[in-house]
Each structure stands twice: as structure tokens, then as C-alpha cells.
C-alpha positions in Angstrom: -39.7 -29.2 44.0 -38.3 -29.0 40.4 -37.2 -25.7 39.0 -37.3 -24.3 35.5 -40.2 -24.3 33.0 -42.9 -26.9 33.4 -42.7 -29.3 30.5 -46.2 -29.5 29.1 -48.3 -31.5 26.6 -51.7 -31.0 25.2 -54.0 -33.9 24.4 -55.6 -32.2 21.4 -55.1 -29.3 19.0 -58.6 -28.4 17.9 -60.2 -25.1 18.8 -59.6 -25.5 22.5 -55.9 -26.3 22.1 -55.3 -23.7 19.5 -57.3 -20.9 21.2 -57.5 -21.5 24.9 -54.4 -23.5 25.7 -51.4 -23.3 23.5 -51.1 -19.5 23.3 -50.9 -19.2 27.1 -48.6 -22.1 27.7 -46.3 -20.6 25.0 -46.5 -17.1 26.4 -45.9 -17.9 30.1 -42.2 -18.3 30.9 -42.9 -20.9 33.5 -44.0 -23.4 30.9 -42.4 -25.2 28.0 -44.8 -26.6 25.3 -43.2 -29.9 24.3 -45.8 -32.4 23.0 -49.3 -32.8 21.6 -51.5 -35.8 20.9 -52.8 -35.7 17.3 -54.2 -39.1 16.3 -55.3 -38.0 12.8 -54.1 -34.8 11.2 -50.8 -33.3 12.5 -51.3 -29.5 12.6 -49.6 -28.2 15.7 -46.1 -28.1 14.3 -47.2 -25.5 11.7 -47.8 -23.1 14.6 -45.3 -24.4 17.1 -42.4 -26.1 15.2 -40.7 -27.2 18.5 -43.6 -29.3 19.6 -43.5 -33.1 19.0 -46.7 -34.7 17.8 -47.6 -38.2 19.0 -50.4 -40.5 17.7 -50.8 -42.5 21.0 -51.1 -41.5 24.6 -48.6 -44.0 25.9 -46.0 -42.6 23.5 -46.8 -39.0 24.6 -46.6 -39.9 28.3 -43.1 -41.4 27.7 -41.9 -38.0 26.4 -38.7 -37.4 28.4 -39.1 -34.8 31.2 -42.8 -34.3 30.7 -44.5 -33.0 33.9 -47.9 -31.6 33.0 -50.7 -32.9 30.7 -53.5 -30.7 29.6 -56.7 -32.8 29.1 -58.5 -30.7 26.6 -60.6 -33.5 24.9 -64.4 -34.2 24.9 -65.9 -34.4 28.4 -66.6 -38.1 28.4 -62.9 -38.9 27.9 -61.6 -36.7 30.7 -61.6 -39.4 33.4 -59.8 -42.1 31.4 -57.2 -39.8 30.0 -56.5 -38.0 33.2 -56.2 -41.3 35.1 -53.6 -42.6 32.6 -51.6 -39.4 32.9 -51.7 -39.4 36.7 -50.6 -43.1 36.8 -47.7 -42.1 34.6 -46.6 -39.5 37.2 -47.9 -36.4 35.4 -49.8 -33.4 36.8 -53.1 -32.8 35.0 -54.9 -29.7 34.0 -58.4 -30.8 33.0 -61.0 -28.8 31.1 -64.5 -28.4 32.5 -66.1 -30.5 33.7 -63.2 -32.3 35.3 -65.3 -35.5 35.2 -68.9 -36.4 34.3 -69.7 -37.7 37.8 -68.9 -37.0 41.4 -67.5 -40.5 41.8 -65.1 -40.1 38.9 -64.0 -36.7 40.2 -63.3 -38.1 43.6 -61.4 -41.0 42.1 -59.1 -38.6 40.3 -58.6 -36.5 43.4 -57.7 -39.6 45.4 -55.4 -40.8 42.7 -53.7 -37.4 42.6 -52.9 -37.8 46.3 -51.7 -41.3 45.9 -49.3 -40.3 43.1 -48.4 -36.9 44.7 -49.6 -35.2 41.5 -51.9 -32.2 41.2 -55.4 -32.5 39.7 -56.2 -29.0 38.5 -59.4 -27.7 36.8 -59.4 -25.4 33.8 -62.1 -22.8 34.7 -60.8 -20.0 32.6 -64.0 -17.8 32.8 -63.2 -16.8 36.4 -60.8 -14.4 34.6 -63.4 -13.0 32.1 -63.5 -9.2 32.2 -67.3 -9.1 32.8 -67.1 -11.6 35.7 -64.2 -9.8 37.2 -66.4 -6.7 37.3 -69.2 -8.7 38.9 -66.8 -10.0 41.6 -65.5 -6.5 42.3 -69.0 -5.2 42.9 -70.1 -8.1 45.1 -67.0 -8.0 47.2 -67.2 -4.2 47.6 -70.5 -4.6 49.5 -72.0 -1.6 47.7 -75.2 -3.4 47.0 -75.9 -4.1 50.6 -77.3 -7.4 51.5 -77.6 -9.4 48.3 -81.1 -10.8 47.6 -81.0 -11.9 43.9 -78.2 -12.9 41.5 -79.0 -14.0 37.9 -76.2 -15.5 35.8 -76.9 -16.3 32.1 -75.0 -17.6 29.1 -77.2 -17.5 26.1 -76.7 -18.1 22.4 -78.8 -18.6 19.3 -77.8 -21.9 17.7 -80.9 -23.7 16.4 -78.8 -26.1 14.2 -77.3 -29.2 15.8 -73.6 -29.0 16.6 -71.5 -30.9 14.0 -69.4 -32.2 16.8 -71.2 -35.4 17.5 -70.0 -35.8 21.0 -71.9 -32.7 22.0 -75.2 -33.9 20.5 -75.2 -37.7 21.2 -76.8 -38.6 24.5 -73.9 -39.7 26.6 -72.2 -38.7 29.8 -71.1 -35.1 29.5 -73.1 -34.1 26.5 -75.8 -31.4 26.4 -75.8 -27.7 27.3 -75.8 -28.3 31.1 -72.4 -30.0 30.9 -71.1 -27.6 28.2 -71.8 -24.2 29.6 -73.1 -25.1 33.0 -69.7 -25.6 34.6 -68.7 -22.0 33.7 -71.7 -20.4 35.4 -71.8 -22.8 38.3 -68.1 -22.3 39.0 -68.6 -18.5 39.0 -71.5 -18.7 41.4 -69.7 -21.1 43.7 -66.6 -19.0 43.7 -68.6 -15.9 44.9 -71.2 -17.4 47.2 -70.0 -20.9 48.2 -72.1 -24.0 48.6 -75.9 -23.4 48.5 -78.2 -24.6 51.2 -80.4 -26.3 48.6 -80.9 -26.3 44.8 -83.3 -27.3 42.1 -82.9 -27.8 38.3 -85.0 -27.5 35.1 -83.8 -28.9 31.8 -85.3 -28.4 28.3 -84.7 -29.8 24.8 -86.2 -27.3 22.3 -84.3 -27.5 19.0 -85.7 -29.6 16.3 -84.4 -33.2 16.5 -82.2 -32.6 19.5 -81.4 -35.6 21.7 -79.7 -33.6 24.5 -80.7 -30.6 26.7 -80.3 -27.1 25.1 -81.8 -25.2 28.0 -81.1 -25.4 31.7 -81.9 -23.3 34.8 -80.6 -23.9 38.3 -82.0 -22.2 41.4 -79.5 -22.0 44.3 -80.7 -21.0 47.7 -78.4 -19.4 50.3 -78.6 -18.0 53.8 -80.1 -14.5 54.5 -82.6 -14.7 51.6 -80.1 -14.8 48.7 -81.4 -16.6 45.7 -79.2 -17.3 42.7 -80.5 -18.4 39.3 -78.1 -19.9 36.7 -79.6 -20.1 33.2 -78.5 -20.9 29.7 -80.3 -21.4 26.4 -79.3 -22.1 22.7 -82.5 -20.3 21.5 -82.1 -16.7 22.6 -81.9 -14.4 19.6 -81.5 -11.2 21.6 -79.6 -11.9 24.9 -80.1 -9.6 27.8 -77.6 -8.9 30.6 -75.4 -11.9 31.5 -75.3 -10.8 35.2 -78.0 -9.1 37.2 -77.6 -8.5 40.9 -80.1 -6.9 43.3 -79.4 -6.0 46.9 -80.9 -3.9 49.7 -78.7 -0.9 48.6 -78.6 -1.1 44.9 -78.5 -3.1 41.6 -76.0 -4.1 39.0 -76.2 -5.2 35.4 -73.5 -6.4 33.1 -73.6 -7.9 29.6 -71.3 -10.7 28.5 -68.6 -8.5 27.0 -65.3 -10.2 27.7 -63.3 -9.9 24.4 -60.7 -12.6 24.9 -62.3 -15.5 22.9 -62.9 -13.2 19.9 -59.5 -11.7 20.1 -57.8 -15.2 20.3 -59.8 -16.4 17.3 -58.6 -13.3 15.4 -55.0 -14.0 16.4 -54.6 -11.0 18.7 -51.3 -11.1 20.6 -51.5 -11.6 24.4 -49.0 -8.8 24.6 -51.3 -6.3 22.8 -52.3 -3.4 25.0 -55.9 -4.1 23.8 -55.9 -7.7 24.8 -58.7 -8.5 27.3 -59.9 -4.9 27.4 -63.6 -4.3 26.7 -64.7 -1.8 24.0 -65.8 1.6 25.5 -69.5 1.7 25.9 -69.8 -1.8 27.3 -69.5 -0.8 30.9 -71.7 -2.3 33.6 -74.7 -0.4 35.0 -74.4 0.3 38.8 -77.4 1.8 40.6 -77.0 2.7 44.2 -79.5 4.0 46.8 -78.4 7.2 48.6 -79.1 8.1 52.2 -82.1 10.2 51.2 -83.5 7.4 49.1 -82.5 8.8 45.7 -81.0 6.6 43.1 -77.7 7.2 41.3 -76.7 5.2 38.2 -73.1 5.2 36.9 -71.2 3.3 34.3 -68.8 0.7 35.8 -65.8 -0.1 33.5 -64.6 -3.7 33.8 -61.0 -4.6 34.5 -59.1 -6.4 31.7 -59.8 -10.1 31.3 -56.7 -12.3 31.5 -56.8 -16.1 31.1 -53.0 -16.1 31.6 -53.7 -15.7 35.3 -55.1 -19.2 35.3 -51.8 -20.5 34.0 -49.9 -18.4 36.6 -52.0 -20.1 39.3 -51.1 -23.5 37.8 -47.4 -22.6 37.8 -47.5 -21.3 41.4 -49.2 -24.5 42.5 -46.9 -26.9 40.8 -43.6 -25.1 41.4 -44.2 -23.4 44.7 -47.1 -25.4 46.3 -49.5 -22.5 46.6 -53.2 -23.3 46.9 -55.0 -23.5 43.6 -57.9 -21.1 43.4 -60.4 -23.6 42.0 -60.6 -25.7 45.1 -61.5 -29.4 45.4 -64.7 -28.8 47.4 -65.9 -26.4 44.7 -65.4 -29.1 42.1 -67.4 -31.5 44.2 -70.2 -29.0 44.7 -70.2 -28.4 40.9 -70.5 -32.1 40.1 -73.3 -32.5 42.6 -75.3 -29.7 41.0 -74.7 -31.1 37.5 -75.8 -34.6 38.6 -78.8 -33.4 40.7 -82.1 -34.9 39.5 -84.6 -32.6 37.8 
């Protein structure tokens, strides 16, 4: 395997590139940020003067020594752009969803094997502080046999999104394909493939042409039921995570600070980066042997999206298994595609 930093390019420098990609590629010593695709306005060099800006994908893919391409473009473009990058001999890190159909996903995975390149999914919210707290509680077994899990991601956005690709009815548009991959991936990473599932979609905003509400019900062995829900018309969100088991319950609001901190320009090296504000702790209620209940505050570990890039580095440079597994991506796409 090659040594040294992984020469990396981004395929866009909008919010995703500026907030969720470039700062981490630049901060991790295992990567070298070399190029960006900017067909219209060239803005990246203002923040990263060493980066070369290209106006066409073939020119970018011809960048000498380029190894990794981050596909951070609208969902309906992921397959075509990732396919071109793989055929050019590049590894790809693809934002969620990797593809808008199971068939396209499998085609990319097969092409990755043919070209001996890695097809990696960017599922950064596995490293949210709030979800890290949920994972810790579930894996601790403190709640006994889990019976219910509710995962929610709610916002209040009655106005249509000015980004047309999110509102036009096309593959990958709508709330299910926007926020669904985050919640589905979190559930699958904890509980695995469900025995069965059902789905409800809604379109409630004025003049919307795409879904702005979804709810998935996943059924697991031993009586575990998992509900995954998101809406753009929730003015007062409740807890993002609610768990009930035979020995206790857990509640946690969506409190990970990383996105807000990145938008504010907080340094990844700040001691406050990824750390929740005191008072945002989860609520853990356990049943004692005598049947009494004890409720305590449960502080979350720090969130850290840099861990995703560390995993990418370890996979490309040292061949270590990537935590977002191929079968989990297949299960995710099957749930996204499942009929109502």
C-alpha cells in the first residue's frame, strides 16, 4: 500500500464541503487536500490557497497523484460521479445516501472490487455526541431487554428549500432521502437488519412536491420495535432518542454541537469542540432490585467527526475494515426503497 498523506479532492465547496469535509481533511495529517471541482464560482482557494480548482471532472481526475475523491454533491449525482472516479482509479468517499437505489449501490460496490478501490460511505452522525451516548447506554445493557427505541430528527421549515434538487420530485429528493439515511444508519449500526419493516410518508407543507414527513417501523427479534421518524413541521421537538427496556428507560435530546460550531468557525483543536453544553445531559431511569426507580443525568462523550476520517485513513492505508459496512448500506437502501 502507498504511504504518506492521501491526496484528496472534493467535488463541491458548498456548505457540505466547507463545513463537513474540508476542515477535517485539512486537520488530519493522513490527508492532503489537493483539488476541488467548482464549475461556477471559485471560492475554495480563499480558505485553502494550496488547493487547485477545476471546472470539469475529467480535469480533476487527471490531477497528478490524486487518490481519494469525496462525492459531496446532490444525491441524484452520486452514482454517475462516483462511477467516473472509480473508473479513473480513485477511492471514493460518498455522502449519504451513497446511491438512490439498491441496484446503483451494488453496481458501485462491484466496480470498487473490479478496480481494487474502496467505496466508502460518509455517515458522520455515527459520531454525534448524542448518538454516542445512546450507543453507550444500549451496549451497557443497563436497560435490560430492549423493547422500544424511538429515533427522531425534527425541524420546523414550512418554506420550501431554495435548493431545487431537494424539492423537485426526482431520485434522492424529499426528507426520507435527506435525513432518513442518518437515522436508518444509526439504527442499523445498533440493532442490525430488521426482521420486517413498514413505512409511512407525508407531504404537508404548502405546495410541496416531495415528502416532508416519514416514519419507519422496524421489527426485531425478542419483541424489539424501533421507530424512525422525521418531520419538517415540528415547532417544539421532543427527545431525539427514547429507549425503553425491561430494566429502565433513557431519553436524549439532539444536542450534538458540531454542526453549529463548524458554522461558527470553531477550531477542531478547541477544547470545547464537540462537547455539549452542561445541562443537556441524557435522562437515565433504572429499576432497582426493590422496584424503586432512580433517575440520573447522563453526560454525553464529545462528538468527533474526525473519527470518520480516521476510519477512512485506516481503511485506505492499512486495509482495516471500514465501520459502515457494505451490508448495512444495502439494508439502508432497501428500507429507503421499500414501498409505502
